[in-house]
Short mmCIF file of N, CA and C in Angstrom, two decimals:
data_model
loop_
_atom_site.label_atom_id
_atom_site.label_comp_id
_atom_site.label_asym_id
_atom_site.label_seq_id
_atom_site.Cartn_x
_atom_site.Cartn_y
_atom_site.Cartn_z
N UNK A 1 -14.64 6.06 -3.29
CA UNK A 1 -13.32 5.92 -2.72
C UNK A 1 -12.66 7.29 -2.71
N UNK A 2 -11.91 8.03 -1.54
CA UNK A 2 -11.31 9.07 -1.64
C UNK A 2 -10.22 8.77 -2.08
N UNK A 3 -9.82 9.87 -2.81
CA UNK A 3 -8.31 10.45 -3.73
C UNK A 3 -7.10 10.10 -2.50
N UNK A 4 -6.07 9.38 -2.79
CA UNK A 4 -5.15 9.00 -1.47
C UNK A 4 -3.72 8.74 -2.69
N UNK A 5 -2.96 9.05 -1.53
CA UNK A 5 -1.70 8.56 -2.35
C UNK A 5 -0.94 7.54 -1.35
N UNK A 6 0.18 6.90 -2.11
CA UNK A 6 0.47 6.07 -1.30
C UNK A 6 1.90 6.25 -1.17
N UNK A 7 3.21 6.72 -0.60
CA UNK A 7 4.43 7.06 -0.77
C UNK A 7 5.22 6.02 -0.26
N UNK A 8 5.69 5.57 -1.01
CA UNK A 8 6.98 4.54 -0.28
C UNK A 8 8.52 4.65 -0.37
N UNK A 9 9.30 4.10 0.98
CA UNK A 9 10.42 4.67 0.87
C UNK A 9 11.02 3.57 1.06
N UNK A 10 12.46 3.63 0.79
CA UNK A 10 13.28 2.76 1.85
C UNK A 10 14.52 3.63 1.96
N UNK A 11 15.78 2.51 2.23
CA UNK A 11 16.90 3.99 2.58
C UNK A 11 17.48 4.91 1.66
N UNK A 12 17.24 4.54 0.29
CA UNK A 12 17.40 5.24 -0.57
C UNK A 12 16.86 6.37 -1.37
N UNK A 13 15.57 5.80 -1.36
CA UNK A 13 14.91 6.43 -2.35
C UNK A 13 13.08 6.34 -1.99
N UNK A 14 12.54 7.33 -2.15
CA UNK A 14 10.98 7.76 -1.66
C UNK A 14 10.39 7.66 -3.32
N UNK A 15 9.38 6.88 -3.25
CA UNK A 15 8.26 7.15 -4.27
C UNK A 15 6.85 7.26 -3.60
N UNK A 16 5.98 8.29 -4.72
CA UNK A 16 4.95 8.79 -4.51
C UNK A 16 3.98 7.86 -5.50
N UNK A 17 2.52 7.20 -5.10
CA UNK A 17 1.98 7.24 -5.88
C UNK A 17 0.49 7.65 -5.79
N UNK A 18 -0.70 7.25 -6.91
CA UNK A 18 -1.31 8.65 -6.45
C UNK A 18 -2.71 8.03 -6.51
N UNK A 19 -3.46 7.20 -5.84
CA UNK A 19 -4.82 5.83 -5.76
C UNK A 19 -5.79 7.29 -5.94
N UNK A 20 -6.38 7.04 -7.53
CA UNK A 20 -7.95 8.17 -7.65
C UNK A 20 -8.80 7.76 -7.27
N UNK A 21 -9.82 8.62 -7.01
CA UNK A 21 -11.27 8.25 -6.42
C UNK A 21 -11.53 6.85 -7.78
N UNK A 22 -13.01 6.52 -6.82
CA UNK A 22 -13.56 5.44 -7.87
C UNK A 22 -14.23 5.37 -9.47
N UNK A 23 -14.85 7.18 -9.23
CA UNK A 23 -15.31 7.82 -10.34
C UNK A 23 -14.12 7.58 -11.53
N UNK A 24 -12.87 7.99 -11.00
CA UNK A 24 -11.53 8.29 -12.13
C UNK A 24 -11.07 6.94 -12.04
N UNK A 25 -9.98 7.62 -13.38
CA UNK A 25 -9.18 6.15 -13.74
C UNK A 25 -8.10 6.11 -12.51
N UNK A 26 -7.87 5.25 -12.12
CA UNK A 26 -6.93 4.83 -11.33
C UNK A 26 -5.16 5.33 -12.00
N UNK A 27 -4.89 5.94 -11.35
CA UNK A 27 -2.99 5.98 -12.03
C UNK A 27 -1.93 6.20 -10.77
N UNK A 28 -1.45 6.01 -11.00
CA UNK A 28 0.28 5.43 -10.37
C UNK A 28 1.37 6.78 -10.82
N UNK A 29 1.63 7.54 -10.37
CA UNK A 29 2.68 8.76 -10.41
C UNK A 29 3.73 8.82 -9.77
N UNK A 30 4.67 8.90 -10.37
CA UNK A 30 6.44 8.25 -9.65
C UNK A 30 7.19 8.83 -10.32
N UNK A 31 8.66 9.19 -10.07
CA UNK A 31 9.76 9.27 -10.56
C UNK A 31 10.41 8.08 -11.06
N UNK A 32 9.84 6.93 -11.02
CA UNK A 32 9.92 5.76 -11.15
C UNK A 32 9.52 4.75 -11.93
N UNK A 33 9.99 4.95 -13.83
CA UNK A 33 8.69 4.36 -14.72
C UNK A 33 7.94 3.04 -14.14
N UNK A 34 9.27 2.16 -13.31
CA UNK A 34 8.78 0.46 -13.18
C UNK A 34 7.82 1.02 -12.32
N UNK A 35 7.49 2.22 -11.90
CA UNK A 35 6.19 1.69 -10.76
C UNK A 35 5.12 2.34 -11.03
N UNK A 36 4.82 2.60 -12.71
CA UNK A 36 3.78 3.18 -13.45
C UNK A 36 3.15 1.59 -12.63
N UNK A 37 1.32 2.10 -13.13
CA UNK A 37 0.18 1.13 -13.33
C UNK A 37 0.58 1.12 -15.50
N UNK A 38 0.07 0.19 -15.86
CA UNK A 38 -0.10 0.27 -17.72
C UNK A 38 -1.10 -0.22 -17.57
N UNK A 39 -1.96 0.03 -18.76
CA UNK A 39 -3.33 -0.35 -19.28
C UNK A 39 -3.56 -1.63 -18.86
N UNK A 40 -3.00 -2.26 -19.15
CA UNK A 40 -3.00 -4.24 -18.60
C UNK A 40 -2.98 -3.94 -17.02
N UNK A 41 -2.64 -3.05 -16.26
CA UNK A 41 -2.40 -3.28 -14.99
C UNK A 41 -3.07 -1.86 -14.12
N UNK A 42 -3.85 -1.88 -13.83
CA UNK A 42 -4.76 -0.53 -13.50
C UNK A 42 -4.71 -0.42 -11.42
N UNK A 43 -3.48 -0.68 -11.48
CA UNK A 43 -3.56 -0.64 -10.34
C UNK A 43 -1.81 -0.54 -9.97
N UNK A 44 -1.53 -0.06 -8.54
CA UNK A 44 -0.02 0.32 -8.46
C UNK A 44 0.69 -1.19 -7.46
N UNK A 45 1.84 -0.79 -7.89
CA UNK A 45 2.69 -1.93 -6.91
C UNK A 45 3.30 -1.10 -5.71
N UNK A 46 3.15 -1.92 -4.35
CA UNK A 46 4.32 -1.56 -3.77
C UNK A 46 5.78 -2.55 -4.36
N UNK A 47 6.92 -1.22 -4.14
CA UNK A 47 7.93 -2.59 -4.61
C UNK A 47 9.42 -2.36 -3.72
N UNK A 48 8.73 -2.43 -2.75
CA UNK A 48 10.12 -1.45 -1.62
C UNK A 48 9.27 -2.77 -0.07
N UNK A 49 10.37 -3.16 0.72
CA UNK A 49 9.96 -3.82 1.61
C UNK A 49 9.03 -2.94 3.03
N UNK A 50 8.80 -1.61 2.67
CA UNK A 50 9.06 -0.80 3.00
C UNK A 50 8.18 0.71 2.70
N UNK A 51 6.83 0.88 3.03
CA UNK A 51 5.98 1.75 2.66
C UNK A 51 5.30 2.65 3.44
N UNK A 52 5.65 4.22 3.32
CA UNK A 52 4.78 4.64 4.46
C UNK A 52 3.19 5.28 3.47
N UNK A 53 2.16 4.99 3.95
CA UNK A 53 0.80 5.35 3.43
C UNK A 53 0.80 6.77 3.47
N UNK A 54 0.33 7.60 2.86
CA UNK A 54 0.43 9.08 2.76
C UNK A 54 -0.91 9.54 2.28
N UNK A 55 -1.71 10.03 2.70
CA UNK A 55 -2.53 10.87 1.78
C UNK A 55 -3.35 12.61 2.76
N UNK A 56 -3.88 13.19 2.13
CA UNK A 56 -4.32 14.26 3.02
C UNK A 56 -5.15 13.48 4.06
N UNK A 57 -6.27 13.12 3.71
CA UNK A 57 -7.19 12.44 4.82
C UNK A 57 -6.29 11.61 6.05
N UNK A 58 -5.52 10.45 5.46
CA UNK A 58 -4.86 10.21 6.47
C UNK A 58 -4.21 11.31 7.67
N UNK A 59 -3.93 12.04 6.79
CA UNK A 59 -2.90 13.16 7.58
C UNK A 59 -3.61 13.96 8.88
N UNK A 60 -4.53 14.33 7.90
CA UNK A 60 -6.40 15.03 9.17
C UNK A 60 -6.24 14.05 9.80
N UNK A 61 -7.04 12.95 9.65
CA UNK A 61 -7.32 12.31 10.62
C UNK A 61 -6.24 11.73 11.98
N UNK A 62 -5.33 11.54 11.52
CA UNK A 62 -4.11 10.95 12.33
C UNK A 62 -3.78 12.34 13.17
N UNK A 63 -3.53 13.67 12.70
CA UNK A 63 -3.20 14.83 13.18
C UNK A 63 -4.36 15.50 14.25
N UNK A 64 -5.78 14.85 13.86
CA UNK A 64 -6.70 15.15 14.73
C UNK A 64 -7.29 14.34 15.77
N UNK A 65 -6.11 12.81 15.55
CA UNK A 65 -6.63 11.91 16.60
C UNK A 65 -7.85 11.06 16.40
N UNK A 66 -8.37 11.18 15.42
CA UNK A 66 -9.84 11.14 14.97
C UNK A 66 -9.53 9.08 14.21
N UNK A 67 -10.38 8.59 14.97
CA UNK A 67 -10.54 7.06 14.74
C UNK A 67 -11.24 7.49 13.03
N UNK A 68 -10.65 6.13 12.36
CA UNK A 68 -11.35 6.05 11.08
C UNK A 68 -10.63 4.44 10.61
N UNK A 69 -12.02 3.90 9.74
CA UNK A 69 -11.28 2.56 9.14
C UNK A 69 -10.84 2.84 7.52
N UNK A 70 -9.88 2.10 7.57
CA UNK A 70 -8.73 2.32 6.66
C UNK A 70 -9.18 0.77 5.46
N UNK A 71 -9.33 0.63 4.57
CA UNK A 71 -9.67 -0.27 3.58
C UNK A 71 -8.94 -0.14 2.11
N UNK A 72 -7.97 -0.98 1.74
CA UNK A 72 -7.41 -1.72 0.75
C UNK A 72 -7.56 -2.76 0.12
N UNK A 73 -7.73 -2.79 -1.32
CA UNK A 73 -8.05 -3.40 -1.97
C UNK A 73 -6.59 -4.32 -2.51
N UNK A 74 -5.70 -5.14 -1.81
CA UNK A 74 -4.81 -5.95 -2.07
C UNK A 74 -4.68 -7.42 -3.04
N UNK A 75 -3.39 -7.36 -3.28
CA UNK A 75 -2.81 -8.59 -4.20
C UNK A 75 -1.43 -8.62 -4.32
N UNK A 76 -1.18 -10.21 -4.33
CA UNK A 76 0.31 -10.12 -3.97
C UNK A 76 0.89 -11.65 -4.90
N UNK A 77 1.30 -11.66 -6.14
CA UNK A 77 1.97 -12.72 -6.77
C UNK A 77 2.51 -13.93 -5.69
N UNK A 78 3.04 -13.84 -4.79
CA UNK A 78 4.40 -14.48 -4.00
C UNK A 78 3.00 -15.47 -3.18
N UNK A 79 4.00 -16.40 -2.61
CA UNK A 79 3.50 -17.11 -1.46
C UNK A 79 3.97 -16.79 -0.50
N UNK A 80 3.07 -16.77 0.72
CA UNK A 80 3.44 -16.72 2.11
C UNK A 80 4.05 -14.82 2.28
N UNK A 81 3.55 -14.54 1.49
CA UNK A 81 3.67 -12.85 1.69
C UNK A 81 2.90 -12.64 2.84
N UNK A 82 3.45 -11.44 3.75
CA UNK A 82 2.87 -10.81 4.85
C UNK A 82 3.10 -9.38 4.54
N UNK A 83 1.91 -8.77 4.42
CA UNK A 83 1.95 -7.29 4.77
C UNK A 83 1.49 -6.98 6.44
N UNK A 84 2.03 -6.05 6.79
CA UNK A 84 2.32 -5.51 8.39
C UNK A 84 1.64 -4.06 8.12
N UNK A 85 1.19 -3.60 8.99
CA UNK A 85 0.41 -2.42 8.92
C UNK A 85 0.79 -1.63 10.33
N UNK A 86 1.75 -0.59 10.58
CA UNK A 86 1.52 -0.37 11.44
C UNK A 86 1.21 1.28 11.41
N UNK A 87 0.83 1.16 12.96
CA UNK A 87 0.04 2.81 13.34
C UNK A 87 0.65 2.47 14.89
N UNK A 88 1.81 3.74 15.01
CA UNK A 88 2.37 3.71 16.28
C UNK A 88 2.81 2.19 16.84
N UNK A 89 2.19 2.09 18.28
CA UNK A 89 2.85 0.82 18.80
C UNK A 89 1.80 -0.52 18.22
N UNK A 90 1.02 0.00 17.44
CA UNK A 90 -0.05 -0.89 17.10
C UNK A 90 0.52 -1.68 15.64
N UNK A 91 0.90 -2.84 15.96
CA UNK A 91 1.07 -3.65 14.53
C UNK A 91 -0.13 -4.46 13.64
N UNK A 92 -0.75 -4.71 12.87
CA UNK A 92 -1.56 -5.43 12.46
C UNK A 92 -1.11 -6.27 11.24
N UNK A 93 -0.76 -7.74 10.91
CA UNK A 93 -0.91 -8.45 9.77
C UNK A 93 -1.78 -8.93 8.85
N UNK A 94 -1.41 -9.31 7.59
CA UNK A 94 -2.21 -9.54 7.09
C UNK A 94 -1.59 -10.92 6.43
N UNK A 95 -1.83 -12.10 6.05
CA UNK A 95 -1.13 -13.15 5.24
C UNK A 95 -2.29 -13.14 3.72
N UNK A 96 -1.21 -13.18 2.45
CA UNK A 96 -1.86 -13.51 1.70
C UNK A 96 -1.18 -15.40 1.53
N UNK A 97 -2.53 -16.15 1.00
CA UNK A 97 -2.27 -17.57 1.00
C UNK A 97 -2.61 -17.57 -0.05
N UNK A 98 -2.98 -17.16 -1.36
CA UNK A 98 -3.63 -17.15 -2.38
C UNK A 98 -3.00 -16.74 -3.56
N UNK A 99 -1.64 -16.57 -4.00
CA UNK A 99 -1.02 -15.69 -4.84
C UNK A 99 -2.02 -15.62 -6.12
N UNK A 100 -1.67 -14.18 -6.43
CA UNK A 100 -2.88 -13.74 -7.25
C UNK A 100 -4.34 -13.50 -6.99
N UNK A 101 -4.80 -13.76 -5.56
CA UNK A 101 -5.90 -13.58 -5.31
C UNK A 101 -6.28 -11.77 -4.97
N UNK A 102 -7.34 -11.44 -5.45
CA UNK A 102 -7.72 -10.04 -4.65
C UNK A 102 -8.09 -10.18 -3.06
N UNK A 103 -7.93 -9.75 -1.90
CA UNK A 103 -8.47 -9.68 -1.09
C UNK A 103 -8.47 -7.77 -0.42
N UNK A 104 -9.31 -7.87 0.10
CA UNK A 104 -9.98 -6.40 0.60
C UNK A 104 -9.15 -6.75 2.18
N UNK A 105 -8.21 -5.46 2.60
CA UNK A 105 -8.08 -5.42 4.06
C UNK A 105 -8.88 -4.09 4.66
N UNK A 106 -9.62 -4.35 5.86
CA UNK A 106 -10.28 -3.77 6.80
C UNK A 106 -9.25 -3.55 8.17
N UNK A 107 -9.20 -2.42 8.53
CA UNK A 107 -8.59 -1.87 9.52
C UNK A 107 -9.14 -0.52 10.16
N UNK A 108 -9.41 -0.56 11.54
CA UNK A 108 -9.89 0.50 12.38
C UNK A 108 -8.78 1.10 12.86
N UNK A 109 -8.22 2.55 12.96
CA UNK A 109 -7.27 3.10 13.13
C UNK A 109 -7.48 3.78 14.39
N UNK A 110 -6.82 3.88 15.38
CA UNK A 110 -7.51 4.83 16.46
C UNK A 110 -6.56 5.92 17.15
N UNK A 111 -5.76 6.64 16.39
CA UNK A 111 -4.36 7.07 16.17
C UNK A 111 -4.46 8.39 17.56
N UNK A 112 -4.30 7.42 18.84
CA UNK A 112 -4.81 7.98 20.27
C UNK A 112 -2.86 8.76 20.57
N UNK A 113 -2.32 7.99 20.27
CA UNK A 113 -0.48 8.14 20.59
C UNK A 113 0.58 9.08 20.08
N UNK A 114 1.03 9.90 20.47
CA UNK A 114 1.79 10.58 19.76
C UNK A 114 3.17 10.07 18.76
N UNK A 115 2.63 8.45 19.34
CA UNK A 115 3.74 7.84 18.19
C UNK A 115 2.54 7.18 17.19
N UNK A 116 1.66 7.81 16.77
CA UNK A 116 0.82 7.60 15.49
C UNK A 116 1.07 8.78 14.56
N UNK A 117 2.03 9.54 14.78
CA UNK A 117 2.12 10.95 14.32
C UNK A 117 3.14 10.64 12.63
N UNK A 118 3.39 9.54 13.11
CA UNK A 118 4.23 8.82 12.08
C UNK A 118 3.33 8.50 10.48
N UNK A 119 2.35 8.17 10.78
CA UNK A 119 1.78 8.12 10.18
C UNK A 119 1.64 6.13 10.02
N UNK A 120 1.00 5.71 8.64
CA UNK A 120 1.04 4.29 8.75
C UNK A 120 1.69 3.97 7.98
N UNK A 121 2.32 2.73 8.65
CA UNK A 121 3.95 2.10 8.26
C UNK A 121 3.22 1.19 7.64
N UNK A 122 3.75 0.61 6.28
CA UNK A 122 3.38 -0.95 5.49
C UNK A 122 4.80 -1.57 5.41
N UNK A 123 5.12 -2.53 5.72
CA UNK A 123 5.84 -3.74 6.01
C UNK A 123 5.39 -4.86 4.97
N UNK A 124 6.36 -5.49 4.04
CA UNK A 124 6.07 -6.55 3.46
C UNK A 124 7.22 -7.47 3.34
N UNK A 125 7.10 -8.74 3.58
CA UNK A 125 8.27 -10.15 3.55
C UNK A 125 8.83 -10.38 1.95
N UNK A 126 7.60 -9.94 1.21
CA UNK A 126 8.55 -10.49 -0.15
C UNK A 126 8.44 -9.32 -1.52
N UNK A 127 9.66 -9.21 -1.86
CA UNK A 127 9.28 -8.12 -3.05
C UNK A 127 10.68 -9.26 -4.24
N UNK A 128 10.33 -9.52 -5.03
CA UNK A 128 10.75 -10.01 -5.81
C UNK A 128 10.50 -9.79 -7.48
N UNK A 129 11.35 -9.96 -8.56
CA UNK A 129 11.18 -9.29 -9.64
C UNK A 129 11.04 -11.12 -10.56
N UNK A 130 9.79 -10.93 -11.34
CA UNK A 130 9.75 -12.42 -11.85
C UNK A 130 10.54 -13.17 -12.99
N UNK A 131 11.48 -11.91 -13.38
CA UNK A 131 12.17 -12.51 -13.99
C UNK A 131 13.36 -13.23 -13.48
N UNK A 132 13.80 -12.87 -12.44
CA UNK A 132 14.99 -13.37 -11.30
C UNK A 132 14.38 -14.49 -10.80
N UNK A 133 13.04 -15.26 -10.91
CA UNK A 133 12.62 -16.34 -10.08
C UNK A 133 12.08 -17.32 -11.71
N UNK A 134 12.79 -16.85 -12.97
CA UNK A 134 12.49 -17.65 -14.11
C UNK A 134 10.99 -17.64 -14.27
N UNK A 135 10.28 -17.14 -13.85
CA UNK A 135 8.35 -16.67 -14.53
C UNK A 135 7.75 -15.81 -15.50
N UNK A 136 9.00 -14.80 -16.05
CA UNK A 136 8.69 -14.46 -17.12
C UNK A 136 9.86 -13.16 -16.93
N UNK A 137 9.76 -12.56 -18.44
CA UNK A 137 10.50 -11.62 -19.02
C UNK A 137 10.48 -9.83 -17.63
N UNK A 138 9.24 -9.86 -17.26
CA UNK A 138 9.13 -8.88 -16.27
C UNK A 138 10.04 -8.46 -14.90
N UNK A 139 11.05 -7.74 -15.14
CA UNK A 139 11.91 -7.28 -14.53
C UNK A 139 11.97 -6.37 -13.35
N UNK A 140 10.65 -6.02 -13.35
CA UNK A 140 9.76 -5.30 -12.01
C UNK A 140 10.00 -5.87 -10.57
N UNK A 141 10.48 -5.02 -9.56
CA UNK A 141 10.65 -5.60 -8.23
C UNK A 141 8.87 -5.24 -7.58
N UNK A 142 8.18 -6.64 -7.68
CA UNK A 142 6.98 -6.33 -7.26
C UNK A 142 6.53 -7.19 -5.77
N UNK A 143 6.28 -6.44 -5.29
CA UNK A 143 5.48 -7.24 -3.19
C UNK A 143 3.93 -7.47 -3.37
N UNK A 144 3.21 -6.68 -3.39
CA UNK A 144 1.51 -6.21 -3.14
C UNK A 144 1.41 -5.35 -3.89
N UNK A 145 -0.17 -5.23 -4.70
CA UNK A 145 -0.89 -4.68 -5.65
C UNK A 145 -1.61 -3.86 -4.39
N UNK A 146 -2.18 -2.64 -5.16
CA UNK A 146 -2.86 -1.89 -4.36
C UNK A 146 -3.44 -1.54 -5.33
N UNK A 147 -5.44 -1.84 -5.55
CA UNK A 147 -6.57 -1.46 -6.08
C UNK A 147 -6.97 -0.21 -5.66
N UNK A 148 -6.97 0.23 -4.58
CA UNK A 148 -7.88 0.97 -3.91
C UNK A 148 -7.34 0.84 -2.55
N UNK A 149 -7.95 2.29 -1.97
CA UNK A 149 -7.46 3.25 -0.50
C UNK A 149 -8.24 4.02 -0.48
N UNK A 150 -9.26 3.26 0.45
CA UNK A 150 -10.31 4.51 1.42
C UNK A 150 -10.02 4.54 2.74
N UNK A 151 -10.76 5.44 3.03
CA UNK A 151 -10.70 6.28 4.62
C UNK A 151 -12.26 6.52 4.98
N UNK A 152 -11.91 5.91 5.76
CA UNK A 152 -14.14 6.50 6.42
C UNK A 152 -13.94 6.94 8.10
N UNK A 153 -14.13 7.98 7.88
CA UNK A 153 -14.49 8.76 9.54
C UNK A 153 -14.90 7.75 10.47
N UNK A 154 -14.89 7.48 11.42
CA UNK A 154 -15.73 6.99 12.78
C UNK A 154 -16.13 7.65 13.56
N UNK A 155 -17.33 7.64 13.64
CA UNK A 155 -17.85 8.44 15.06
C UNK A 155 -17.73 9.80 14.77
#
């Protein structure tokens, strides 16, 4: 898996986080303790309705026009969560039906538009903190888990 980070914003406030290759431990880097990974949790949250994907590779590739599939390793507590993926005028969904389930998303990127220059937009319906919905003491505004973020060239 290549080294990728994942930055999310909304109107306030931008966090960075930082998905290691597969070799390394996985960690989560923020200005933001709630959006550490901890030992129990080896993997980062988005927690913003609201995420733009960031990493160098993305950046090459999108800046060079250059098709490549994009693969995440997702999870999402909530029901009826939708993550949105977009690249320019191109939207893609995803429904999780499974709360708590892992599922892997596959996506071919083909960033032909000068409105791909944006880079890729993540969109999600539910970010909620479980202690506000009575499920436990955890005060975390959490949407989707993110395991893993690769990038593979095409062509």
């Amino acid at each position: 898996m290549l080294a990728s980070s994942l930055a999310m914003s909304d109107a306030t406030e931008t966090h960075m986080l930082t998905m290691n290759s597969a070799d390394e431990e996985q960690s989560c880097l923020t200005r933001f303790p709630e959006s550490e990974a901890s030992d129990s949790e080896p993997y980062c949250w988005i927690q913003r309705r609201l995420a733009v994907l960031n990493s160098q590779s993305l950046e090459n590739m999108i800046k060079q026009r250059k098709s490549f599939k994009l693969r995440m390793e997702t999870m999402s507590p909530w029901n009826n969560q939708v993550l949105a993926l977009h690249v320019g005028n191109e939207k893609h969904e995803f429904d999780f039906t499974s709360p708590g389930t892992w599922k892997e998303l596959e996506l071919v990127v083909n960033p032909k538009s000068d409105s791909a220059k944006e880079g890729i937009i993540a969109t999600i319906s539910n970010v909620h903190s479980p202690k506000s919905l009575g499920l436990s003491e955890d005060q975390r505004r959490l949407g989707v888990a993110v395991r893993g973020l690769q990038v593979e060239p095409l062509g």
